Tab-separated table of N, CA and C in Angstrom:
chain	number	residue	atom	x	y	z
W	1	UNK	N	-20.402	18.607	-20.919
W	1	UNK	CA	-21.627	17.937	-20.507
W	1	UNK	C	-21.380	16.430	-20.492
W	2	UNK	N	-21.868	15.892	-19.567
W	2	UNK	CA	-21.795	14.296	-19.308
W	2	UNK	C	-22.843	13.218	-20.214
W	3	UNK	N	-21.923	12.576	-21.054
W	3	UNK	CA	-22.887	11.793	-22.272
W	3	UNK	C	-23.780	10.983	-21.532
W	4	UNK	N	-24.044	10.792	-20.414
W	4	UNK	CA	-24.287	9.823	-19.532
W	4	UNK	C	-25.336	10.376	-19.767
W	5	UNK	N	-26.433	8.766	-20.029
W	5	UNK	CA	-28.206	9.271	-19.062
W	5	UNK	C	-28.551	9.151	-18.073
W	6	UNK	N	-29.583	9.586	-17.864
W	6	UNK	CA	-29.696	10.405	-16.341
W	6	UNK	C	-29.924	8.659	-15.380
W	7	UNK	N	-30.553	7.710	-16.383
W	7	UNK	CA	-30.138	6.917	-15.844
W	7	UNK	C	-29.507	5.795	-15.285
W	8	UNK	N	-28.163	6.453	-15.858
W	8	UNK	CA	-26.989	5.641	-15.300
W	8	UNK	C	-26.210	6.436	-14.465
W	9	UNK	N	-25.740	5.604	-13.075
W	9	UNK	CA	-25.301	5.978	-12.154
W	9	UNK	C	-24.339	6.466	-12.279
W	10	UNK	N	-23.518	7.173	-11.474
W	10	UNK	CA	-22.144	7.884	-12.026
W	10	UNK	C	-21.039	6.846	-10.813
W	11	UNK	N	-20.417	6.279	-11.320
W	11	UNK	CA	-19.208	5.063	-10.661
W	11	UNK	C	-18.780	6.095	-9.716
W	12	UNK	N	-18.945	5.535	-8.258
W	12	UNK	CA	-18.408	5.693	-6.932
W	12	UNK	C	-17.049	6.003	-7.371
W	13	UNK	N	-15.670	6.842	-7.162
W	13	UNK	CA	-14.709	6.739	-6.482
W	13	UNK	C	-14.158	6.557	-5.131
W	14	UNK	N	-13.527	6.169	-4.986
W	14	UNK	CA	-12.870	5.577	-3.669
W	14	UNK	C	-11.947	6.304	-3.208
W	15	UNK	N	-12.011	7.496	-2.367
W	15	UNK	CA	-11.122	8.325	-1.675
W	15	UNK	C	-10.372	7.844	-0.887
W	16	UNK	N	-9.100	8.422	-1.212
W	16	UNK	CA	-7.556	7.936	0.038
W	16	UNK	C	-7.604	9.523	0.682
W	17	UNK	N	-7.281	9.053	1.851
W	17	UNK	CA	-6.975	10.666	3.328
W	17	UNK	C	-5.800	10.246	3.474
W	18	UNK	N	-4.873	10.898	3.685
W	18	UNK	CA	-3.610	11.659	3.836
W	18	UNK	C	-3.415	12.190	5.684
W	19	UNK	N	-3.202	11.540	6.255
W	19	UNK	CA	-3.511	12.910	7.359
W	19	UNK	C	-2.230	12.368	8.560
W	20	UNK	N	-1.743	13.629	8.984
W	20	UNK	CA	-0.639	13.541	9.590
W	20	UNK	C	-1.279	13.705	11.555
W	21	UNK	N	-1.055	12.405	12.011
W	21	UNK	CA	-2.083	12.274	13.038
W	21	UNK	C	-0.855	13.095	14.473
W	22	UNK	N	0.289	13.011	14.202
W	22	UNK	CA	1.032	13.916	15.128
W	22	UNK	C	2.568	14.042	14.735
W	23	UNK	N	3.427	14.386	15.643
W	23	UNK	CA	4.761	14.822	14.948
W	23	UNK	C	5.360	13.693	14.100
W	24	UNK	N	4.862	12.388	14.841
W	24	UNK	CA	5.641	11.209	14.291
W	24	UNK	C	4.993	10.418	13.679
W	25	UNK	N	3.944	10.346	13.064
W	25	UNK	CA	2.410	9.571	12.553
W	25	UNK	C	1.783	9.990	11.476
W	26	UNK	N	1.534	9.009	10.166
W	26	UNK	CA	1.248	9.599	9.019
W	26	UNK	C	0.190	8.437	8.902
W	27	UNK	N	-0.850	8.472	8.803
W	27	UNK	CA	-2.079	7.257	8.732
W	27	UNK	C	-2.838	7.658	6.954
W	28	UNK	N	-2.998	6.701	6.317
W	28	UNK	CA	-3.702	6.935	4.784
W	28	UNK	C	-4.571	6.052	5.114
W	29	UNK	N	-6.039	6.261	4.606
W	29	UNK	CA	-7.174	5.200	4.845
W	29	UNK	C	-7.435	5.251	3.400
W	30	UNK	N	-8.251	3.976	3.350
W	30	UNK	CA	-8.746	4.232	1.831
W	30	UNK	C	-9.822	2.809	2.061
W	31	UNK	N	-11.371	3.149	1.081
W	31	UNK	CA	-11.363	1.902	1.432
W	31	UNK	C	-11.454	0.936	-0.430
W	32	UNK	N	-11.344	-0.434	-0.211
W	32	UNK	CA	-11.478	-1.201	-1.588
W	32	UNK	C	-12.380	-1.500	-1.741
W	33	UNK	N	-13.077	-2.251	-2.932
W	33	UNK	CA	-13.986	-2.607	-3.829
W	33	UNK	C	-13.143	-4.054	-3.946
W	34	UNK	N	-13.576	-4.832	-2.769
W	34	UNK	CA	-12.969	-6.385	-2.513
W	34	UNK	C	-12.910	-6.906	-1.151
W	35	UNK	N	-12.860	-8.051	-1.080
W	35	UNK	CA	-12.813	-8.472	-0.014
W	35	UNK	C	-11.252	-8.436	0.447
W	36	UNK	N	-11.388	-8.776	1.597
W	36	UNK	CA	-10.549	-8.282	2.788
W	36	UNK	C	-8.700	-9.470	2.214
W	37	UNK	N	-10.168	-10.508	1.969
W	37	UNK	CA	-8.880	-11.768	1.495
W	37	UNK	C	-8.141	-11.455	0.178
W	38	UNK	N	-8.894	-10.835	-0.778
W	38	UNK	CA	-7.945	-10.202	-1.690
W	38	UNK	C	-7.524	-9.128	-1.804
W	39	UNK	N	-7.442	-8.605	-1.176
W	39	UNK	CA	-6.749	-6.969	-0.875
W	39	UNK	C	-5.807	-7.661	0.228
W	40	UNK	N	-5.477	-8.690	1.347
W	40	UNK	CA	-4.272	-8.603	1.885
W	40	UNK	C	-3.689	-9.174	0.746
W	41	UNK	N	-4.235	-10.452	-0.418
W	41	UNK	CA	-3.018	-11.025	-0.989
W	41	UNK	C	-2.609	-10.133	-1.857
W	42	UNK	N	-2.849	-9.347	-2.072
W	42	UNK	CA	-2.497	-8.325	-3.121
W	42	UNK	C	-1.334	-7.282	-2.790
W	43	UNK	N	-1.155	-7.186	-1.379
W	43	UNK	CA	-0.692	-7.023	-0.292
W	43	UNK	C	0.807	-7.947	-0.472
W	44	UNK	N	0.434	-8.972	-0.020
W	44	UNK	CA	1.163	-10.146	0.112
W	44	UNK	C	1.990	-11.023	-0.920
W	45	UNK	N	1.648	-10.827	-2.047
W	45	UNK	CA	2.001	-11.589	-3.264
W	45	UNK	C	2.855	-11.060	-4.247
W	46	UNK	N	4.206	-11.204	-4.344
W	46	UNK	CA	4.786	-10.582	-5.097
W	46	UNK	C	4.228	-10.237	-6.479
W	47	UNK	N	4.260	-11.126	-6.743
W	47	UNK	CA	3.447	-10.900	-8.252
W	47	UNK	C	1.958	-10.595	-8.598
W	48	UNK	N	1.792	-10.296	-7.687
W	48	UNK	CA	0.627	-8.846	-7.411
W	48	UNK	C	0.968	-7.904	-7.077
W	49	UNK	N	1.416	-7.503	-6.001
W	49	UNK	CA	2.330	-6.304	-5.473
W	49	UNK	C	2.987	-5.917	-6.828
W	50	UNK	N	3.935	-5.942	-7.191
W	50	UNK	CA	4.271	-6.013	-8.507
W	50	UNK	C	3.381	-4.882	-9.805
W	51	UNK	N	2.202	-5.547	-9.264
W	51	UNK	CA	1.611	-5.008	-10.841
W	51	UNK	C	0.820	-3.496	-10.242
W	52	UNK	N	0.694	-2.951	-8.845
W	52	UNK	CA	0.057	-1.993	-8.196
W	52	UNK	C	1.299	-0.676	-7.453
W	53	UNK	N	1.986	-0.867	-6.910
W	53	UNK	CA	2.548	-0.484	-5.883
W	53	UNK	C	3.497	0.772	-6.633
W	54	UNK	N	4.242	0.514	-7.552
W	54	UNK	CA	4.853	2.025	-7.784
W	54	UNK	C	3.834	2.621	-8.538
W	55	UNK	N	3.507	4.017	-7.994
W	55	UNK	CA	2.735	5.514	-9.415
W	55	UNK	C	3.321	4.901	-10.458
W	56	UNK	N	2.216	4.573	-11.608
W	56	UNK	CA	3.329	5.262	-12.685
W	56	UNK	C	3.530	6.762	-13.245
W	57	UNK	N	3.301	7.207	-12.181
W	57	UNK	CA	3.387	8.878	-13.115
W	57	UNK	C	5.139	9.035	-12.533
W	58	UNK	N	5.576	8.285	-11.331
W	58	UNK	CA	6.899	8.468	-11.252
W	58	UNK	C	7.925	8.087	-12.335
W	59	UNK	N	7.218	6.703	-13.244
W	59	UNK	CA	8.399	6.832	-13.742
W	59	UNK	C	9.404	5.630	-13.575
W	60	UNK	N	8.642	4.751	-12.250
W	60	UNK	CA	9.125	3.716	-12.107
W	60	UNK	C	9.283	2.484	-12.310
W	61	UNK	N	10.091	1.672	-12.219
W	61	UNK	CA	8.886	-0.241	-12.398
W	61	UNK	C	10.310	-1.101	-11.585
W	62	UNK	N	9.214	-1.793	-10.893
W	62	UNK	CA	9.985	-3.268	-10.170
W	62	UNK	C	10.961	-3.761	-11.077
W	63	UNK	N	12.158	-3.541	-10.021
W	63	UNK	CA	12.945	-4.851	-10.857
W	63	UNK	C	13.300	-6.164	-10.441
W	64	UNK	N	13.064	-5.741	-9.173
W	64	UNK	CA	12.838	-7.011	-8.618
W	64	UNK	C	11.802	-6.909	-7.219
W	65	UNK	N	11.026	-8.357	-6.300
W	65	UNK	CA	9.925	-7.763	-5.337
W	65	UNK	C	10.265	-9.179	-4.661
W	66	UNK	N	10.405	-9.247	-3.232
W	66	UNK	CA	10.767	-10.365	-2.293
W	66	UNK	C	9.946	-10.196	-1.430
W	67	UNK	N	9.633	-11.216	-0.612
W	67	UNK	CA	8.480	-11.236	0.325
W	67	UNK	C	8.309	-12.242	0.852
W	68	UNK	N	8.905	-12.871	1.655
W	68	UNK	CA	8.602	-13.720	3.158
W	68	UNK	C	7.664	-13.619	3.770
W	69	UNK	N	6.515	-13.670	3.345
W	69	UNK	CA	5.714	-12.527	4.642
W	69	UNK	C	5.136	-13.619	5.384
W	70	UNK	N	5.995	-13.895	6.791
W	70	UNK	CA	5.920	-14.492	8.128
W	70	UNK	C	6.635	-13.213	9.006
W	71	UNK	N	5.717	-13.329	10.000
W	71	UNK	CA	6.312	-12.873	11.443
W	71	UNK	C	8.011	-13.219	11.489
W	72	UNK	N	8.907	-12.362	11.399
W	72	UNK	CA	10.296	-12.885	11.058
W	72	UNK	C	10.805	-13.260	9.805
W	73	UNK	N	9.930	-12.726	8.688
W	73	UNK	CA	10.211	-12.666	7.618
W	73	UNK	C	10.993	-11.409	6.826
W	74	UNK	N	11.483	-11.398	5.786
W	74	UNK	CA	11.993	-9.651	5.059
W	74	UNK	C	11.765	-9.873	4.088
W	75	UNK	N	11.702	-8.646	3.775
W	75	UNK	CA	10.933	-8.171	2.496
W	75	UNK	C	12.255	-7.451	1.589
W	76	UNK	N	12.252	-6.894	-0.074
W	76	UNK	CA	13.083	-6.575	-0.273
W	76	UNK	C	12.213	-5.814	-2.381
W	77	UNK	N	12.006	-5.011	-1.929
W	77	UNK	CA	11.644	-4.363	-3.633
W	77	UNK	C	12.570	-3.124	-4.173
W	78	UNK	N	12.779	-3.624	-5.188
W	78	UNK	CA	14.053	-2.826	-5.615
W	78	UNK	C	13.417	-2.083	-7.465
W	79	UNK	N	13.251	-0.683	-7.078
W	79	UNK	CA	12.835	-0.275	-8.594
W	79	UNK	C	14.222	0.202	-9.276
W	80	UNK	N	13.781	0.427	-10.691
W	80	UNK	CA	14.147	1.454	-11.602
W	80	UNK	C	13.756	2.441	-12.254
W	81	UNK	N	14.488	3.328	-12.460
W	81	UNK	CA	14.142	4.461	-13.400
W	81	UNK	C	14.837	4.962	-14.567
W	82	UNK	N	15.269	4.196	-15.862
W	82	UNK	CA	16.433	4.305	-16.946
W	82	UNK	C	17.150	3.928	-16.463
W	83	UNK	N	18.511	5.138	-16.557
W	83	UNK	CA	19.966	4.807	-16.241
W	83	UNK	C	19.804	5.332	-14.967
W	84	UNK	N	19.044	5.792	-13.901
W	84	UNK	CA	19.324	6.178	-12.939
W	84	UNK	C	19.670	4.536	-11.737
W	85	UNK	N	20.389	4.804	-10.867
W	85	UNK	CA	20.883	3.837	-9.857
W	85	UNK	C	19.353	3.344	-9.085
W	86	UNK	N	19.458	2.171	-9.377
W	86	UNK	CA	17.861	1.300	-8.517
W	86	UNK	C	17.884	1.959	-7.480
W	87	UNK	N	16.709	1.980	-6.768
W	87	UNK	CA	16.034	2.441	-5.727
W	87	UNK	C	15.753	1.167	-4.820
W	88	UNK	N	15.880	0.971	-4.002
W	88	UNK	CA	16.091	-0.335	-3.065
W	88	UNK	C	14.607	-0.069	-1.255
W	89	UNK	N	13.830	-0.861	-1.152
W	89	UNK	CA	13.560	-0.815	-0.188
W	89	UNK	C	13.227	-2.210	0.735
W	90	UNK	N	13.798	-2.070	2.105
W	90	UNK	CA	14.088	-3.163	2.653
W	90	UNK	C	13.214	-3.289	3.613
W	91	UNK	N	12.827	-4.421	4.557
W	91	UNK	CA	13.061	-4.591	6.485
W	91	UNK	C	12.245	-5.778	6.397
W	92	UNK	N	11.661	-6.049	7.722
W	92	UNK	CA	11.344	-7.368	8.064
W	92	UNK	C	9.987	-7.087	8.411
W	93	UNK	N	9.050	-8.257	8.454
W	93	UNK	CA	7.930	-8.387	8.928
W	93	UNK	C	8.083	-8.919	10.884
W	94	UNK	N	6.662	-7.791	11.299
W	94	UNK	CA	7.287	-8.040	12.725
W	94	UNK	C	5.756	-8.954	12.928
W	95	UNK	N	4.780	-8.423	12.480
W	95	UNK	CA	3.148	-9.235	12.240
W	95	UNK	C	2.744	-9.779	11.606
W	96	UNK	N	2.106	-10.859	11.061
W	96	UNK	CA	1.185	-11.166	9.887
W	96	UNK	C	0.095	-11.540	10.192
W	97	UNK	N	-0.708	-11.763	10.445
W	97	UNK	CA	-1.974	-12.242	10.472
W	97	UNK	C	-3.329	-12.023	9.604
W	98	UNK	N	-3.053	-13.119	8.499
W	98	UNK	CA	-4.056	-13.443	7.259
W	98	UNK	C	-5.020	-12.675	7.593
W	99	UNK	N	-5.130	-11.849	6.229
W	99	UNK	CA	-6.478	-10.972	5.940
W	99	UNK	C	-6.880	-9.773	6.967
W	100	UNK	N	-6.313	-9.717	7.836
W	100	UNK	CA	-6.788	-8.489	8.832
W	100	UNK	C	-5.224	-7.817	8.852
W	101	UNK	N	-4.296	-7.930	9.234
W	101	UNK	CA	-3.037	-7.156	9.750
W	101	UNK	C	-1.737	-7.398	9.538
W	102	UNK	N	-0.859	-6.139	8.627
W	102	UNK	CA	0.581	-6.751	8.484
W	102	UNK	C	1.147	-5.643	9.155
W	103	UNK	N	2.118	-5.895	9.813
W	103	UNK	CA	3.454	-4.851	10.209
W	103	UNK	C	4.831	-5.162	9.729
W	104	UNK	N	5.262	-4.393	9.776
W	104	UNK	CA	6.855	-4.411	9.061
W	104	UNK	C	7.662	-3.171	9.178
W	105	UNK	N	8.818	-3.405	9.465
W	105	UNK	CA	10.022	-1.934	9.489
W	105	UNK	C	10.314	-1.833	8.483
W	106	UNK	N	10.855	-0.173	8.090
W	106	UNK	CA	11.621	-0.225	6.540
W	106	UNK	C	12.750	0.227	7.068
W	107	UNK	N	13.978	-0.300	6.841
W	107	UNK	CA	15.563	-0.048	7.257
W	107	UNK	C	16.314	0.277	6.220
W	108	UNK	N	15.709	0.820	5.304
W	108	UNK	CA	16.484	1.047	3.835
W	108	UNK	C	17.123	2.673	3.974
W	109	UNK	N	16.950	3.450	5.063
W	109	UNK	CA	17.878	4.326	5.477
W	109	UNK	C	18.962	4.686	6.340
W	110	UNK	N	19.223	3.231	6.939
W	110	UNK	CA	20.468	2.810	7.508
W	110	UNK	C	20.300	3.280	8.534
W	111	UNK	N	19.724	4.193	9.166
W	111	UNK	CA	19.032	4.216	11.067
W	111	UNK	C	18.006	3.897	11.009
W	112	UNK	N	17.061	3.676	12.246
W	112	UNK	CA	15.990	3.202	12.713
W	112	UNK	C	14.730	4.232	11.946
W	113	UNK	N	14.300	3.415	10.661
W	113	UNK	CA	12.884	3.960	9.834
W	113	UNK	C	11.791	3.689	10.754
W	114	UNK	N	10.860	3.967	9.786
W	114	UNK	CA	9.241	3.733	10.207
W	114	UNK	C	8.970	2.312	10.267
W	115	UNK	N	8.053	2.424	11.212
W	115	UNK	CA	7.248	0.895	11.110
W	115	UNK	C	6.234	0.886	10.619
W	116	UNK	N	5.479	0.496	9.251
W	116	UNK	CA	4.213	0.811	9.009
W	116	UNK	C	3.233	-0.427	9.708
W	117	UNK	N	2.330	-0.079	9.863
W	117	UNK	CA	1.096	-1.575	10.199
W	117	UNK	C	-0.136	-0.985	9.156
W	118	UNK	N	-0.493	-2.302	8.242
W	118	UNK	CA	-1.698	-1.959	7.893
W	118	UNK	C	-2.657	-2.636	7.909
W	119	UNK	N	-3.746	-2.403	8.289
W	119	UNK	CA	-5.247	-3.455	8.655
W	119	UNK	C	-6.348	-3.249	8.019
W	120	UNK	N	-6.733	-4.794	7.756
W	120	UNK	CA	-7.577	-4.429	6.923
W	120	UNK	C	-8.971	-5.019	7.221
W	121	UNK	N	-10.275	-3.798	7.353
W	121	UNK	CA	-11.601	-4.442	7.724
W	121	UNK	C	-12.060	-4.424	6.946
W	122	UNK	N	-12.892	-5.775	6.693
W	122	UNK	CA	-14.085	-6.271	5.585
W	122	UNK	C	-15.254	-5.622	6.496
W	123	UNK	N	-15.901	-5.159	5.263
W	123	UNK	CA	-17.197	-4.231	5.338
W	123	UNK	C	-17.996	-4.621	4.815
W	124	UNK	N	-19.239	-5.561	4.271
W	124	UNK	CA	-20.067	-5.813	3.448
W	124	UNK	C	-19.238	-6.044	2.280
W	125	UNK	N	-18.582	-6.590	1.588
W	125	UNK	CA	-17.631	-7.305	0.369
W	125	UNK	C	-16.472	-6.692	0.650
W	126	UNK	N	-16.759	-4.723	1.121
W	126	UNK	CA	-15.445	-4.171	0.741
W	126	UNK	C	-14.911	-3.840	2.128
W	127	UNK	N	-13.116	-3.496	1.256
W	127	UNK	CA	-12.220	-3.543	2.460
W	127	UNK	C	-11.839	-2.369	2.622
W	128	UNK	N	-11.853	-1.811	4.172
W	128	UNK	CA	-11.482	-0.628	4.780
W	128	UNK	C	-9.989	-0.774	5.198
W	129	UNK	N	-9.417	0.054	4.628
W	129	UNK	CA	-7.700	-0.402	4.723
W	129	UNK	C	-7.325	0.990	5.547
W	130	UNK	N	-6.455	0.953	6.147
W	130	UNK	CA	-5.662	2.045	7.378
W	130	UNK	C	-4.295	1.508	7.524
W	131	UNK	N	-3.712	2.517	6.844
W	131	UNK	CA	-1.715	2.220	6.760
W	131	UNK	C	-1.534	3.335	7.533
W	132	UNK	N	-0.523	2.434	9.048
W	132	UNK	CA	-0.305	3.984	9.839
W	132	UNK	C	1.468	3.242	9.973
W	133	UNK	N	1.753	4.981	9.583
W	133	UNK	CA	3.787	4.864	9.695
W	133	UNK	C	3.561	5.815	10.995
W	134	UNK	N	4.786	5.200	11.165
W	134	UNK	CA	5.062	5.476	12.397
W	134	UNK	C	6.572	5.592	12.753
W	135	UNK	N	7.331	7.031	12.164
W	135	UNK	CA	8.375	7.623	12.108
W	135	UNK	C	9.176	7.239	13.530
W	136	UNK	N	10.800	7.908	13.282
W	136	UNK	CA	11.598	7.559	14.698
W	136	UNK	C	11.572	9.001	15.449
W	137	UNK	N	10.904	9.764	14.419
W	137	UNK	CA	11.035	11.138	14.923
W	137	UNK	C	10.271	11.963	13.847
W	138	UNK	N	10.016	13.139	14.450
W	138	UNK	CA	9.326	14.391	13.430
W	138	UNK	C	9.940	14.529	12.545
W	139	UNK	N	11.393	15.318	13.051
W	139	UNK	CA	12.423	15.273	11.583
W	139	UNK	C	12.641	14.262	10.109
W	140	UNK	N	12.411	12.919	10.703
W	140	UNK	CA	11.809	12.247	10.093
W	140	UNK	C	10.939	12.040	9.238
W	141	UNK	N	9.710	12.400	9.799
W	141	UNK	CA	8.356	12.283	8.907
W	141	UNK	C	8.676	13.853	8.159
W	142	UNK	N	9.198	14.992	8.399
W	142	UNK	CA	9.196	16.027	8.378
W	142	UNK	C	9.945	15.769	6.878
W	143	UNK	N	10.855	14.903	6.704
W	143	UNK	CA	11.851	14.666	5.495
W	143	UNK	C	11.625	13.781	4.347
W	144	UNK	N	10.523	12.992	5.080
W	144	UNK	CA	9.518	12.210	4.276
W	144	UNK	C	8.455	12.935	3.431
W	145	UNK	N	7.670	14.113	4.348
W	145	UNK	CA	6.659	14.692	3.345
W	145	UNK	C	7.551	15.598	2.418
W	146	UNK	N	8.935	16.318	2.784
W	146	UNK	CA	9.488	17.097	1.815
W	146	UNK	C	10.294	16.650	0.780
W	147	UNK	N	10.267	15.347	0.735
W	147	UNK	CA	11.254	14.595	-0.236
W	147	UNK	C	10.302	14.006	-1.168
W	148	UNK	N	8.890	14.059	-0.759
W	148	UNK	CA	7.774	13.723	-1.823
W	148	UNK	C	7.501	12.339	-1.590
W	149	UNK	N	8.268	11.743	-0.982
W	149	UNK	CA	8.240	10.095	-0.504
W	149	UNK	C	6.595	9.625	0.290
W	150	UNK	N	6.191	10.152	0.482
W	150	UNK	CA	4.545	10.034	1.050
W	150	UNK	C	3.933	10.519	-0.144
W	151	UNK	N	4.066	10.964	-0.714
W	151	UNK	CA	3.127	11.522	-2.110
W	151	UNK	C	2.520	10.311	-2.837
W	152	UNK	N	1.872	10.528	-4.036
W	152	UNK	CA	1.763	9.158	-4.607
W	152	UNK	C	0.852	8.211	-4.021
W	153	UNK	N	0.249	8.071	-3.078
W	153	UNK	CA	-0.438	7.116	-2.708
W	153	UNK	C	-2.039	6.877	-3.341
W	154	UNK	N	-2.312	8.108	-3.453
W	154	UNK	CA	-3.654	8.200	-4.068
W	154	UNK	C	-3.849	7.575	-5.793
W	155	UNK	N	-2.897	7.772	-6.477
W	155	UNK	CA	-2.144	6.915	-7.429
W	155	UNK	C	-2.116	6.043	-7.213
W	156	UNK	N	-1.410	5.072	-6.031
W	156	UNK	CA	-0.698	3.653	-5.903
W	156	UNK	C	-2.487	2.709	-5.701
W	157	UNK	N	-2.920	3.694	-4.957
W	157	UNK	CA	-4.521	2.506	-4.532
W	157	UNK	C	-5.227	3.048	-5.258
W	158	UNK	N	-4.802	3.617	-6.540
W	158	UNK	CA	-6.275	3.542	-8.006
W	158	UNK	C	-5.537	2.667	-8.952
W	159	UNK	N	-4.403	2.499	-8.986
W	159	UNK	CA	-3.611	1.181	-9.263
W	159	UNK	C	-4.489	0.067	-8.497
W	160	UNK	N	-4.045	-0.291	-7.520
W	160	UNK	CA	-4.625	-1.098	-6.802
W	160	UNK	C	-6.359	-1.621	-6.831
W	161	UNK	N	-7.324	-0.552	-6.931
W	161	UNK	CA	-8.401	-0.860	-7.393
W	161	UNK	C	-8.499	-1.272	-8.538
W	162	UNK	N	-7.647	-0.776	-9.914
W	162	UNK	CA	-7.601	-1.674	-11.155
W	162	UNK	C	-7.225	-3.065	-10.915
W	163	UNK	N	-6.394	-3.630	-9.941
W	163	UNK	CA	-5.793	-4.497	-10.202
W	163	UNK	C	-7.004	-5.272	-9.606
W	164	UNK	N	-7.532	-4.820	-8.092
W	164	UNK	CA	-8.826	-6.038	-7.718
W	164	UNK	C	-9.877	-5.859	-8.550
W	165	UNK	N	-10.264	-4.866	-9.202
W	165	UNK	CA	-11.365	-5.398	-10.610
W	165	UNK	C	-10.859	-6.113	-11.413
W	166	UNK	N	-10.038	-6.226	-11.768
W	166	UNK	CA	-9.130	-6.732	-12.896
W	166	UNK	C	-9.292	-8.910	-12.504
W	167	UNK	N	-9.029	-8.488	-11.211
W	167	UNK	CA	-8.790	-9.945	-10.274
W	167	UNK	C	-10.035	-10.630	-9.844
W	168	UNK	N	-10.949	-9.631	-10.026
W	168	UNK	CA	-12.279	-10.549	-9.600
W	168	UNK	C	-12.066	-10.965	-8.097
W	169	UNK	N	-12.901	-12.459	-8.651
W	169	UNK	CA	-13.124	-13.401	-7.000
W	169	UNK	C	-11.691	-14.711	-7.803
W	170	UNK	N	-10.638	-14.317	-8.398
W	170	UNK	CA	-10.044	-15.496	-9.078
W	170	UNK	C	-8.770	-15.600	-8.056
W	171	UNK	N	-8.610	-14.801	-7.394
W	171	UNK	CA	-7.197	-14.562	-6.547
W	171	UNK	C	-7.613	-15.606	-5.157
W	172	UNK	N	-6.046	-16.421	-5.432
W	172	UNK	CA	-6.505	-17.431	-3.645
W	172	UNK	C	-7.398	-18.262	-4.283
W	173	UNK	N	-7.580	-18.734	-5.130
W	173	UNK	CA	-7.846	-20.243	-5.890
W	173	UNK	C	-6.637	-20.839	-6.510
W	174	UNK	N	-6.149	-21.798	-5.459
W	174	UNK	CA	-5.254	-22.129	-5.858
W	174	UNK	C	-4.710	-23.903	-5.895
């Protein structure tokens, strides 16, 4: 039974979708509890990124997080897990444009990866976010959902909502 009285509201969760839009297309929506400007820097900022982005139910943590993020910029986050060999992920930014839209390749499998783009609409405070990858092929995405590598996300942005409650309106005062 819920200790709660009847009149206190029961806290909204914030659902992430999963949905595989065709052979080569994997789109996650979700939306935040923040504005648009702090959910891209959060996005954008190593040392934010940092404190959201791996599950921890994997097991993981940054050991290191790089980020250029200009049009012609690269990116570069490299985890660990114990003694196991770092986990490395790479590519370049092909978009940026503050607070609404980033794109970027990931080349950390030595042929032509996904390109993800993700955009982000402010809604009345909060932000409607849509990350669409965009594989070189089915086989591809096909090796992505069976390797568990798409998993985790629903994790990574309840991370992420801790971190913009956590952040308030204090992020981008600078």
């Amino acid at each position: 039974m819920d200790a709660r009285k009847e009149s206190e509201p029961t806290p909204m969760k914030n659902r992430t979708t999963v949905e595989r839009k065709s052979e080569r297309e994997l789109v996650v929506t979700r939306t935040f509890n923040g504005p648009a400007r702090i959910v891209f820097e959060a996005w954008t900022r190593p040392e934010l990124l940092k404190q959201w982005w791996a599950p921890k139910s994997f097991g993981v943590s940054f050991i290191s997080c790089e980020a250029d993020v200009r049009a012609g910029g690269t990116y570069r986050l490299v985890f660990g897990n114990g003694a196991s060999k770092p986990m490395e992920f790479f590519g370049r930014y092909i978009e940026v444009t503050p607070h609404s839209r980033l794109v970027w390749t990931n080349e950390e499998g030595g042929e032509s990866g996904q390109v993800t783009t993700v955009t982000f609409e402010e809604r009345g405070g909060k932000t409607l976010l849509i990350m669409h990858d965009l594989y070189p092929s089915k086989e591809a995405l096909d090796g992505a959902i069976a390797s568990g590598s798409t998993g985790g996300m629903d994790e990574t942005f309840e991370q992420l909502d801790q971190l913009l409650a956590a952040l308030g309106t204090s992020v981008g005062r600078s």
